[in-house]
mmCIF file of C-alpha atoms in Angstrom:
data_model
loop_
_atom_site.group_PDB
_atom_site.id
_atom_site.type_symbol
_atom_site.label_atom_id
_atom_site.label_comp_id
_atom_site.label_asym_id
_atom_site.label_seq_id
_atom_site.Cartn_x
_atom_site.Cartn_y
_atom_site.Cartn_z
ATOM 1 C CA UNK A 1 15.378 -20.814 12.325
ATOM 2 C CA UNK A 2 14.691 -17.095 12.931
ATOM 3 C CA UNK A 3 11.260 -16.113 14.311
ATOM 4 C CA UNK A 4 8.682 -14.664 11.996
ATOM 5 C CA UNK A 5 9.334 -10.981 11.352
ATOM 6 C CA UNK A 6 5.648 -10.177 11.806
ATOM 7 C CA UNK A 7 2.796 -12.314 13.047
ATOM 8 C CA UNK A 8 -0.800 -11.387 13.808
ATOM 9 C CA UNK A 9 -3.465 -13.595 15.341
ATOM 10 C CA UNK A 10 -7.131 -12.597 14.959
ATOM 11 C CA UNK A 11 -6.047 -8.973 15.191
ATOM 12 C CA UNK A 12 -8.871 -6.456 15.460
ATOM 13 C CA UNK A 13 -9.323 -2.755 16.102
ATOM 14 C CA UNK A 14 -12.618 -0.993 16.776
ATOM 15 C CA UNK A 15 -12.904 2.770 17.125
ATOM 16 C CA UNK A 16 -15.525 4.317 19.375
ATOM 17 C CA UNK A 17 -17.119 7.362 17.771
ATOM 18 C CA UNK A 18 -19.043 9.882 19.841
ATOM 19 C CA UNK A 19 -22.354 11.075 18.549
ATOM 20 C CA UNK A 20 -23.359 14.713 18.126
ATOM 21 C CA UNK A 21 -24.291 16.932 21.081
ATOM 22 C CA UNK A 22 -27.899 15.837 20.657
ATOM 23 C CA UNK A 23 -26.738 12.204 20.746
ATOM 24 C CA UNK A 24 -24.331 12.387 23.702
ATOM 25 C CA UNK A 25 -25.244 8.941 24.946
ATOM 26 C CA UNK A 26 -25.021 7.322 21.531
ATOM 27 C CA UNK A 27 -21.611 5.876 20.723
ATOM 28 C CA UNK A 28 -21.017 4.307 17.368
ATOM 29 C CA UNK A 29 -18.435 1.671 16.607
ATOM 30 C CA UNK A 30 -16.245 1.615 13.522
ATOM 31 C CA UNK A 31 -14.405 -1.606 12.694
ATOM 32 C CA UNK A 32 -11.020 -0.730 11.220
ATOM 33 C CA UNK A 33 -9.558 -4.252 11.422
ATOM 34 C CA UNK A 34 -11.279 -7.605 11.845
ATOM 35 C CA UNK A 35 -9.629 -10.975 12.479
ATOM 36 C CA UNK A 36 -6.402 -10.224 10.585
ATOM 37 C CA UNK A 37 -4.057 -13.225 10.485
ATOM 38 C CA UNK A 38 -0.685 -12.699 8.810
ATOM 39 C CA UNK A 39 2.674 -14.437 8.911
ATOM 40 C CA UNK A 40 5.557 -12.510 7.352
ATOM 41 C CA UNK A 41 8.934 -14.218 7.071
ATOM 42 C CA UNK A 42 12.240 -12.586 8.002
ATOM 43 C CA UNK A 43 13.813 -11.171 4.834
ATOM 44 C CA UNK A 44 10.506 -10.739 3.018
ATOM 45 C CA UNK A 45 9.241 -7.664 1.190
ATOM 46 C CA UNK A 46 5.562 -7.890 2.009
ATOM 47 C CA UNK A 47 2.851 -5.672 0.590
ATOM 48 C CA UNK A 48 -0.517 -4.590 1.973
ATOM 49 C CA UNK A 49 -2.607 -3.603 -1.018
ATOM 50 C CA UNK A 50 -5.909 -1.841 -0.562
ATOM 51 C CA UNK A 51 -7.842 1.391 -1.057
ATOM 52 C CA UNK A 52 -7.635 4.403 1.210
ATOM 53 C CA UNK A 53 -9.596 3.558 4.356
ATOM 54 C CA UNK A 54 -9.062 -0.207 4.090
ATOM 55 C CA UNK A 55 -7.286 -0.443 7.453
ATOM 56 C CA UNK A 56 -3.677 -0.498 6.235
ATOM 57 C CA UNK A 57 -2.512 2.415 8.363
ATOM 58 C CA UNK A 58 -4.340 1.123 11.417
ATOM 59 C CA UNK A 59 -2.503 -2.200 11.059
ATOM 60 C CA UNK A 60 0.879 -0.481 10.737
ATOM 61 C CA UNK A 61 0.200 1.702 13.790
ATOM 62 C CA UNK A 62 -0.486 -1.422 15.843
ATOM 63 C CA UNK A 63 2.631 -3.183 14.577
ATOM 64 C CA UNK A 64 4.778 -0.141 15.361
ATOM 65 C CA UNK A 65 3.366 0.108 18.917
ATOM 66 C CA UNK A 66 1.582 3.414 18.226
ATOM 67 C CA UNK A 67 -1.876 1.949 18.707
ATOM 68 C CA UNK A 68 -3.191 -0.878 20.861
ATOM 69 C CA UNK A 69 -5.362 -3.558 19.287
ATOM 70 C CA UNK A 70 -8.913 -4.082 20.490
ATOM 71 C CA UNK A 71 -8.611 -7.855 20.119
ATOM 72 C CA UNK A 72 -6.070 -10.465 19.081
ATOM 73 C CA UNK A 73 -2.285 -10.309 19.267
ATOM 74 C CA UNK A 74 0.615 -9.087 17.152
ATOM 75 C CA UNK A 75 4.335 -9.839 17.295
ATOM 76 C CA UNK A 76 7.250 -8.133 15.582
ATOM 77 C CA UNK A 77 10.622 -9.895 15.602
ATOM 78 C CA UNK A 78 9.072 -12.424 17.968
ATOM 79 C CA UNK A 79 8.088 -9.738 20.510
ATOM 80 C CA UNK A 80 4.555 -8.864 21.540
ATOM 81 C CA UNK A 81 3.845 -5.288 20.419
ATOM 82 C CA UNK A 82 1.857 -4.532 23.568
ATOM 83 C CA UNK A 83 3.713 -6.420 26.301
ATOM 84 C CA UNK A 84 7.197 -5.746 24.921
ATOM 85 C CA UNK A 85 6.695 -2.423 23.129
ATOM 86 C CA UNK A 86 9.908 -0.913 24.561
ATOM 87 C CA UNK A 87 11.933 -3.805 23.125
ATOM 88 C CA UNK A 88 10.212 -3.642 19.720
ATOM 89 C CA UNK A 89 10.818 0.053 19.055
ATOM 90 C CA UNK A 90 14.656 -0.010 18.710
ATOM 91 C CA UNK A 91 14.306 -2.787 16.093
ATOM 92 C CA UNK A 92 11.928 -0.969 13.743
ATOM 93 C CA UNK A 93 11.407 2.263 11.842
ATOM 94 C CA UNK A 94 8.448 3.757 10.028
ATOM 95 C CA UNK A 95 7.834 6.299 7.272
ATOM 96 C CA UNK A 96 4.414 7.500 6.143
ATOM 97 C CA UNK A 97 3.786 9.121 2.790
ATOM 98 C CA UNK A 98 2.915 12.809 2.938
ATOM 99 C CA UNK A 99 4.135 13.334 6.504
ATOM 100 C CA UNK A 100 6.024 16.537 7.350
ATOM 101 C CA UNK A 101 8.550 15.378 9.916
ATOM 102 C CA UNK A 102 11.668 17.212 10.959
ATOM 103 C CA UNK A 103 12.393 20.755 12.073
ATOM 104 C CA UNK A 104 12.115 23.448 9.453
ATOM 105 C CA UNK A 105 15.065 25.489 10.762
ATOM 106 C CA UNK A 106 17.437 22.495 10.489
ATOM 107 C CA UNK A 107 19.025 21.433 7.229
ATOM 108 C CA UNK A 108 18.316 18.079 5.650
ATOM 109 C CA UNK A 109 21.579 16.640 6.979
ATOM 110 C CA UNK A 110 21.025 18.078 10.464
ATOM 111 C CA UNK A 111 17.515 16.667 10.674
ATOM 112 C CA UNK A 112 18.649 13.215 9.644
ATOM 113 C CA UNK A 113 21.594 13.276 12.054
ATOM 114 C CA UNK A 114 19.248 14.230 14.885
ATOM 115 C CA UNK A 115 16.964 11.276 14.144
ATOM 116 C CA UNK A 116 19.949 8.943 13.977
ATOM 117 C CA UNK A 117 20.872 9.933 17.529
ATOM 118 C CA UNK A 118 17.482 8.767 18.794
ATOM 119 C CA UNK A 119 18.592 5.284 17.720
ATOM 120 C CA UNK A 120 22.108 5.586 19.088
ATOM 121 C CA UNK A 121 23.903 5.512 15.719
ATOM 122 C CA UNK A 122 27.485 6.836 16.126
ATOM 123 C CA UNK A 123 27.814 10.223 14.418
ATOM 124 C CA UNK A 124 30.549 9.141 11.978
ATOM 125 C CA UNK A 125 28.492 6.165 10.826
ATOM 126 C CA UNK A 126 25.325 8.263 10.743
ATOM 127 C CA UNK A 127 26.861 10.858 8.411
ATOM 128 C CA UNK A 128 28.201 8.091 6.150
ATOM 129 C CA UNK A 129 24.765 6.502 5.862
ATOM 130 C CA UNK A 130 23.026 9.861 5.403
ATOM 131 C CA UNK A 131 25.270 10.983 2.549
ATOM 132 C CA UNK A 132 25.050 7.588 0.831
ATOM 133 C CA UNK A 133 21.259 7.496 1.014
ATOM 134 C CA UNK A 134 20.860 11.130 -0.071
ATOM 135 C CA UNK A 135 22.893 10.309 -3.182
ATOM 136 C CA UNK A 136 20.762 7.244 -3.891
ATOM 137 C CA UNK A 137 17.508 9.232 -3.815
ATOM 138 C CA UNK A 138 18.999 12.148 -5.759
ATOM 139 C CA UNK A 139 18.992 14.956 -3.150
ATOM 140 C CA UNK A 140 22.615 14.996 -1.972
ATOM 141 C CA UNK A 141 22.937 18.492 -3.428
ATOM 142 C CA UNK A 142 20.200 19.645 -1.016
ATOM 143 C CA UNK A 143 21.885 18.313 2.121
ATOM 144 C CA UNK A 144 22.560 21.838 3.451
ATOM 145 C CA UNK A 145 19.098 23.160 2.565
ATOM 146 C CA UNK A 146 16.670 23.916 5.408
ATOM 147 C CA UNK A 147 13.876 21.354 5.339
ATOM 148 C CA UNK A 148 11.307 24.180 5.381
ATOM 149 C CA UNK A 149 12.626 25.261 1.982
ATOM 150 C CA UNK A 150 12.111 21.837 0.373
ATOM 151 C CA UNK A 151 9.250 21.004 -1.951
ATOM 152 C CA UNK A 152 6.751 18.366 -0.837
ATOM 153 C CA UNK A 153 8.435 15.741 -3.010
ATOM 154 C CA UNK A 154 11.942 16.501 -1.741
ATOM 155 C CA UNK A 155 10.749 16.510 1.861
ATOM 156 C CA UNK A 156 9.232 13.076 1.304
ATOM 157 C CA UNK A 157 12.569 11.844 -0.026
ATOM 158 C CA UNK A 158 14.211 13.112 3.151
ATOM 159 C CA UNK A 159 11.643 11.232 5.217
ATOM 160 C CA UNK A 160 12.324 8.030 3.280
ATOM 161 C CA UNK A 161 16.059 8.381 3.969
ATOM 162 C CA UNK A 162 15.169 8.740 7.662
ATOM 163 C CA UNK A 163 13.533 5.309 7.550
ATOM 164 C CA UNK A 164 16.506 3.515 5.995
ATOM 165 C CA UNK A 165 19.377 5.227 7.786
ATOM 166 C CA UNK A 166 18.803 3.438 11.134
ATOM 167 C CA UNK A 167 19.082 0.090 9.310
ATOM 168 C CA UNK A 168 16.167 -1.464 11.240
ATOM 169 C CA UNK A 169 15.368 -5.167 11.404
ATOM 170 C CA UNK A 170 11.840 -4.401 10.206
ATOM 171 C CA UNK A 171 10.971 -1.283 8.214
ATOM 172 C CA UNK A 172 7.386 -0.100 7.746
ATOM 173 C CA UNK A 173 6.636 2.115 4.760
ATOM 174 C CA UNK A 174 3.080 3.464 4.622
ATOM 175 C CA UNK A 175 2.345 4.750 1.103
ATOM 176 C CA UNK A 176 5.967 5.944 0.686
ATOM 177 C CA UNK A 177 5.598 7.183 -2.900
ATOM 178 C CA UNK A 178 2.467 9.238 -2.222
ATOM 179 C CA UNK A 179 2.899 12.642 -3.834
ATOM 180 C CA UNK A 180 6.118 11.737 -5.683
ATOM 181 C CA UNK A 181 6.477 12.110 -9.430
ATOM 182 C CA UNK A 182 7.171 9.121 -11.673
ATOM 183 C CA UNK A 183 10.962 9.503 -11.616
ATOM 184 C CA UNK A 184 11.171 9.952 -7.862
ATOM 185 C CA UNK A 185 8.855 6.990 -7.281
ATOM 186 C CA UNK A 186 11.103 4.837 -9.450
ATOM 187 C CA UNK A 187 14.164 5.850 -7.410
ATOM 188 C CA UNK A 188 12.405 5.033 -4.136
ATOM 189 C CA UNK A 189 11.211 1.641 -5.396
ATOM 190 C CA UNK A 190 14.759 0.787 -6.487
ATOM 191 C CA UNK A 191 16.087 1.717 -3.040
ATOM 192 C CA UNK A 192 13.411 -0.405 -1.347
ATOM 193 C CA UNK A 193 14.239 -3.501 -3.379
ATOM 194 C CA UNK A 194 18.021 -3.033 -3.013
ATOM 195 C CA UNK A 195 17.747 -2.613 0.775
ATOM 196 C CA UNK A 196 15.763 -5.819 1.238
ATOM 197 C CA UNK A 197 17.991 -7.802 -1.154
ATOM 198 C CA UNK A 198 21.231 -6.653 0.505
ATOM 199 C CA UNK A 199 22.628 -9.657 2.374
ATOM 200 C CA UNK A 200 25.946 -8.116 3.414
ATOM 201 C CA UNK A 201 26.895 -9.091 6.949
ATOM 202 C CA UNK A 202 24.418 -11.978 6.812
ATOM 203 C CA UNK A 203 21.624 -9.538 7.694
ATOM 204 C CA UNK A 204 18.106 -10.388 6.557
ATOM 205 C CA UNK A 205 15.933 -7.312 6.445
ATOM 206 C CA UNK A 206 12.140 -7.267 6.389
ATOM 207 C CA UNK A 207 9.996 -4.532 4.895
ATOM 208 C CA UNK A 208 6.245 -4.082 5.110
ATOM 209 C CA UNK A 209 4.904 -1.774 2.407
ATOM 210 C CA UNK A 210 1.370 -0.425 2.232
ATOM 211 C CA UNK A 211 0.164 0.920 -1.082
ATOM 212 C CA UNK A 212 -2.905 1.380 -3.232
ATOM 213 C CA UNK A 213 -0.790 1.423 -6.395
ATOM 214 C CA UNK A 214 -1.221 -1.926 -8.156
ATOM 215 C CA UNK A 215 1.963 -1.627 -10.216
ATOM 216 C CA UNK A 216 3.998 -0.841 -7.110
ATOM 217 C CA UNK A 217 2.771 -3.959 -5.305
ATOM 218 C CA UNK A 218 3.260 -6.151 -8.385
ATOM 219 C CA UNK A 219 6.747 -4.857 -9.128
ATOM 220 C CA UNK A 220 8.191 -4.883 -5.609
ATOM 221 C CA UNK A 221 6.546 -7.403 -3.328
ATOM 222 C CA UNK A 222 7.424 -11.028 -2.662
ATOM 223 C CA UNK A 223 3.904 -11.548 -1.356
ATOM 224 C CA UNK A 224 0.829 -9.334 -1.214
ATOM 225 C CA UNK A 225 -2.174 -9.284 1.098
ATOM 226 C CA UNK A 226 -5.237 -7.643 -0.406
ATOM 227 C CA UNK A 227 -7.173 -5.814 2.314
ATOM 228 C CA UNK A 228 -10.557 -4.114 2.191
ATOM 229 C CA UNK A 229 -12.912 -2.904 4.945
ATOM 230 C CA UNK A 230 -10.467 -4.129 7.564
ATOM 231 C CA UNK A 231 -10.327 -7.740 6.347
ATOM 232 C CA UNK A 232 -7.612 -9.602 4.476
ATOM 233 C CA UNK A 233 -9.310 -11.086 1.421
ATOM 234 C CA UNK A 234 -6.345 -12.908 -0.127
ATOM 235 C CA UNK A 235 -2.624 -13.350 0.475
ATOM 236 C CA UNK A 236 -0.080 -14.841 -1.926
ATOM 237 C CA UNK A 237 2.605 -13.925 -4.437
ATOM 238 C CA UNK A 238 1.483 -11.440 -7.110
ATOM 239 C CA UNK A 239 1.821 -14.122 -9.796
ATOM 240 C CA UNK A 240 -0.245 -16.656 -7.826
ATOM 241 C CA UNK A 241 -2.962 -14.081 -7.173
ATOM 242 C CA UNK A 242 -3.188 -13.311 -10.866
ATOM 243 C CA UNK A 243 -3.195 -16.994 -11.829
ATOM 244 C CA UNK A 244 -6.500 -17.436 -10.028
ATOM 245 C CA UNK A 245 -8.034 -15.489 -12.930
ATOM 246 C CA UNK A 246 -5.950 -17.129 -15.654
ATOM 247 C CA UNK A 247 -8.855 -19.326 -16.729
ATOM 248 C CA UNK A 248 -11.088 -16.293 -17.316
ATOM 249 C CA UNK A 249 -11.165 -14.133 -20.414
ATOM 250 C CA UNK A 250 -10.306 -10.523 -19.575
ATOM 251 C CA UNK A 251 -11.033 -7.716 -22.047
ATOM 252 C CA UNK A 252 -10.579 -3.959 -22.088
ATOM 253 C CA UNK A 253 -13.131 -2.155 -24.232
ATOM 254 C CA UNK A 254 -13.064 1.502 -25.263
ATOM 255 C CA UNK A 255 -16.439 2.776 -26.449
ATOM 256 C CA UNK A 256 -18.410 5.833 -27.447
ATOM 257 C CA UNK A 257 -20.752 7.281 -24.745
ATOM 258 C CA UNK A 258 -22.646 4.489 -22.985
ATOM 259 C CA UNK A 259 -26.113 5.974 -23.590
ATOM 260 C CA UNK A 260 -27.418 4.823 -20.224
ATOM 261 C CA UNK A 261 -25.697 1.440 -20.281
ATOM 262 C CA UNK A 262 -24.038 0.637 -16.962
ATOM 263 C CA UNK A 263 -21.392 -1.760 -15.726
ATOM 264 C CA UNK A 264 -24.033 -3.376 -13.516
ATOM 265 C CA UNK A 265 -26.259 -4.088 -16.530
ATOM 266 C CA UNK A 266 -23.367 -5.887 -18.206
ATOM 267 C CA UNK A 267 -22.346 -7.687 -15.021
ATOM 268 C CA UNK A 268 -25.881 -9.048 -14.659
ATOM 269 C CA UNK A 269 -25.351 -11.095 -17.803
ATOM 270 C CA UNK A 270 -24.713 -14.771 -16.918
ATOM 271 C CA UNK A 271 -21.572 -14.833 -19.083
ATOM 272 C CA UNK A 272 -19.947 -11.924 -17.222
ATOM 273 C CA UNK A 273 -18.204 -12.402 -13.870
ATOM 274 C CA UNK A 274 -17.237 -8.794 -13.236
ATOM 275 C CA UNK A 275 -17.547 -5.514 -15.092
ATOM 276 C CA UNK A 276 -16.283 -2.032 -14.282
ATOM 277 C CA UNK A 277 -16.717 1.145 -16.324
ATOM 278 C CA UNK A 278 -14.982 4.512 -16.247
ATOM 279 C CA UNK A 279 -16.716 7.214 -18.241
ATOM 280 C CA UNK A 280 -14.772 10.141 -19.635
ATOM 281 C CA UNK A 281 -15.193 12.899 -22.206
ATOM 282 C CA UNK A 282 -16.269 11.337 -25.462
ATOM 283 C CA UNK A 283 -16.722 7.777 -24.253
ATOM 284 C CA UNK A 284 -15.891 5.152 -21.675
ATOM 285 C CA UNK A 285 -13.397 2.402 -20.824
ATOM 286 C CA UNK A 286 -14.754 -0.915 -19.570
ATOM 287 C CA UNK A 287 -12.900 -3.852 -18.057
ATOM 288 C CA UNK A 288 -14.689 -7.177 -18.371
ATOM 289 C CA UNK A 289 -13.957 -10.538 -16.771
ATOM 290 C CA UNK A 290 -15.895 -13.135 -18.775
ATOM 291 C CA UNK A 291 -16.596 -16.754 -17.951
ATOM 292 C CA UNK A 292 -15.225 -17.741 -21.360
ATOM 293 C CA UNK A 293 -14.001 -15.998 -24.481
ATOM 294 C CA UNK A 294 -17.072 -16.947 -26.541
ATOM 295 C CA UNK A 295 -19.208 -14.884 -24.185
ATOM 296 C CA UNK A 296 -17.838 -11.715 -25.782
ATOM 297 C CA UNK A 297 -20.301 -11.973 -28.682
ATOM 298 C CA UNK A 298 -23.284 -11.565 -26.342
ATOM 299 C CA UNK A 299 -21.681 -8.532 -24.679
ATOM 300 C CA UNK A 300 -21.041 -6.936 -28.074
ATOM 301 C CA UNK A 301 -24.736 -7.404 -28.935
ATOM 302 C CA UNK A 302 -25.691 -5.458 -25.822
ATOM 303 C CA UNK A 303 -23.490 -2.571 -26.960
ATOM 304 C CA UNK A 304 -25.112 -2.677 -30.397
ATOM 305 C CA UNK A 305 -28.635 -2.636 -28.949
ATOM 306 C CA UNK A 306 -27.765 0.494 -26.958
ATOM 307 C CA UNK A 307 -26.155 2.127 -29.987
ATOM 308 C CA UNK A 308 -22.751 2.144 -28.289
ATOM 309 C CA UNK A 309 -19.832 1.950 -30.695
ATOM 310 C CA UNK A 310 -16.766 -0.135 -29.826
ATOM 311 C CA UNK A 311 -13.683 1.958 -30.567
ATOM 312 C CA UNK A 312 -11.046 -0.478 -29.325
ATOM 313 C CA UNK A 313 -11.157 -4.031 -28.004
ATOM 314 C CA UNK A 314 -8.200 -5.907 -26.528
ATOM 315 C CA UNK A 315 -7.715 -9.102 -24.566
ATOM 316 C CA UNK A 316 -5.111 -8.919 -21.816
ATOM 317 C CA UNK A 317 -3.471 -10.875 -19.037
ATOM 318 C CA UNK A 318 -4.868 -10.552 -15.494
ATOM 319 C CA UNK A 319 -3.531 -7.777 -13.251
ATOM 320 C CA UNK A 320 -3.767 -7.220 -9.486
ATOM 321 C CA UNK A 321 -6.522 -4.708 -10.269
ATOM 322 C CA UNK A 322 -8.516 -7.568 -11.814
ATOM 323 C CA UNK A 323 -7.884 -9.679 -8.707
ATOM 324 C CA UNK A 324 -9.164 -6.825 -6.530
ATOM 325 C CA UNK A 325 -12.284 -6.428 -8.666
ATOM 326 C CA UNK A 326 -12.903 -10.174 -8.521
ATOM 327 C CA UNK A 327 -12.629 -10.178 -4.709
ATOM 328 C CA UNK A 328 -14.454 -6.934 -3.931
ATOM 329 C CA UNK A 329 -16.814 -6.527 -6.871
ATOM 330 C CA UNK A 330 -15.641 -3.002 -7.678
ATOM 331 C CA UNK A 331 -12.447 -1.330 -8.800
ATOM 332 C CA UNK A 332 -10.217 0.249 -6.166
ATOM 333 C CA UNK A 333 -11.047 3.702 -7.549
ATOM 334 C CA UNK A 334 -14.769 3.021 -7.164
ATOM 335 C CA UNK A 335 -14.285 1.805 -3.594
ATOM 336 C CA UNK A 336 -12.377 4.991 -2.707
ATOM 337 C CA UNK A 337 -15.046 7.161 -4.316
ATOM 338 C CA UNK A 338 -17.761 5.324 -2.451
ATOM 339 C CA UNK A 339 -16.154 6.016 0.930
ATOM 340 C CA UNK A 340 -17.639 2.877 2.400
ATOM 341 C CA UNK A 341 -14.475 1.554 3.962
ATOM 342 C CA UNK A 342 -13.388 1.935 7.547
ATOM 343 C CA UNK A 343 -11.356 5.041 8.213
ATOM 344 C CA UNK A 344 -7.684 4.445 8.840
#
């Protein structure tokens, strides 16, 4: 039986932050990761789902030997990422969304060939892989374009090709679709799923994806770990995570302006488990997780008392966003706005 592709044991990372000049002796600590325990099987497409600042990037940096943990241990392909870092690196590759890698004076094809040589890929095989992958992400016609002349989206596609072309045992993609339009994101997601599912040559590939896009995690991942403030709050298949809320009644309500009514006021009702509200021009959209469907009548009365009109009311199936709200108490967007999470 092959070893686990990735394993962490009580993994932690604390950053030391220097104070201001007036506080030279004061050093603050910021916990980016705390007691993270994960087991990721070989051949799995595993997702880390959480807001910006949750600790996702810190975890990937540790697993790719770029950052040492403060506590605990981590193994990739059965190898300790600290003690055997030199042996881990040839087996992995990493791409981060929004990064500007490569040399601007080199063309797309030249940049990718150069990276392939760092991994010892024979030139003939490297060019074959490069051309195939460029076609699959829709930028083969830009292969002779200098990377400095590419748009942000096209440069990100080039970076994604760089991750796949070395055919690593374990590939780490940190927010790979960040900054891509809908069509480009769809192409990248298709490539991700095809690469993991490809069993030619009896190779089982593992991919760790970090994202804060709920749909991306739900669509792609075999299992998902929800992470917030450096802690893993839940880990299971997307369907199993959503089933935990199956017994609850979940409603989306579009209303006129809330007239001072808040999500917290609604959530304080005994019949309401969680409530989030997003106000916009002309009204608001609320998502409610109720203890039971009959509780909706009491919530409607609260709207009426505040002279808030209900424009649209619909019951829906649970989503990963609902799971996140249930675990954290706020939507992912609210967490990111609040800026309370550990920096990555």
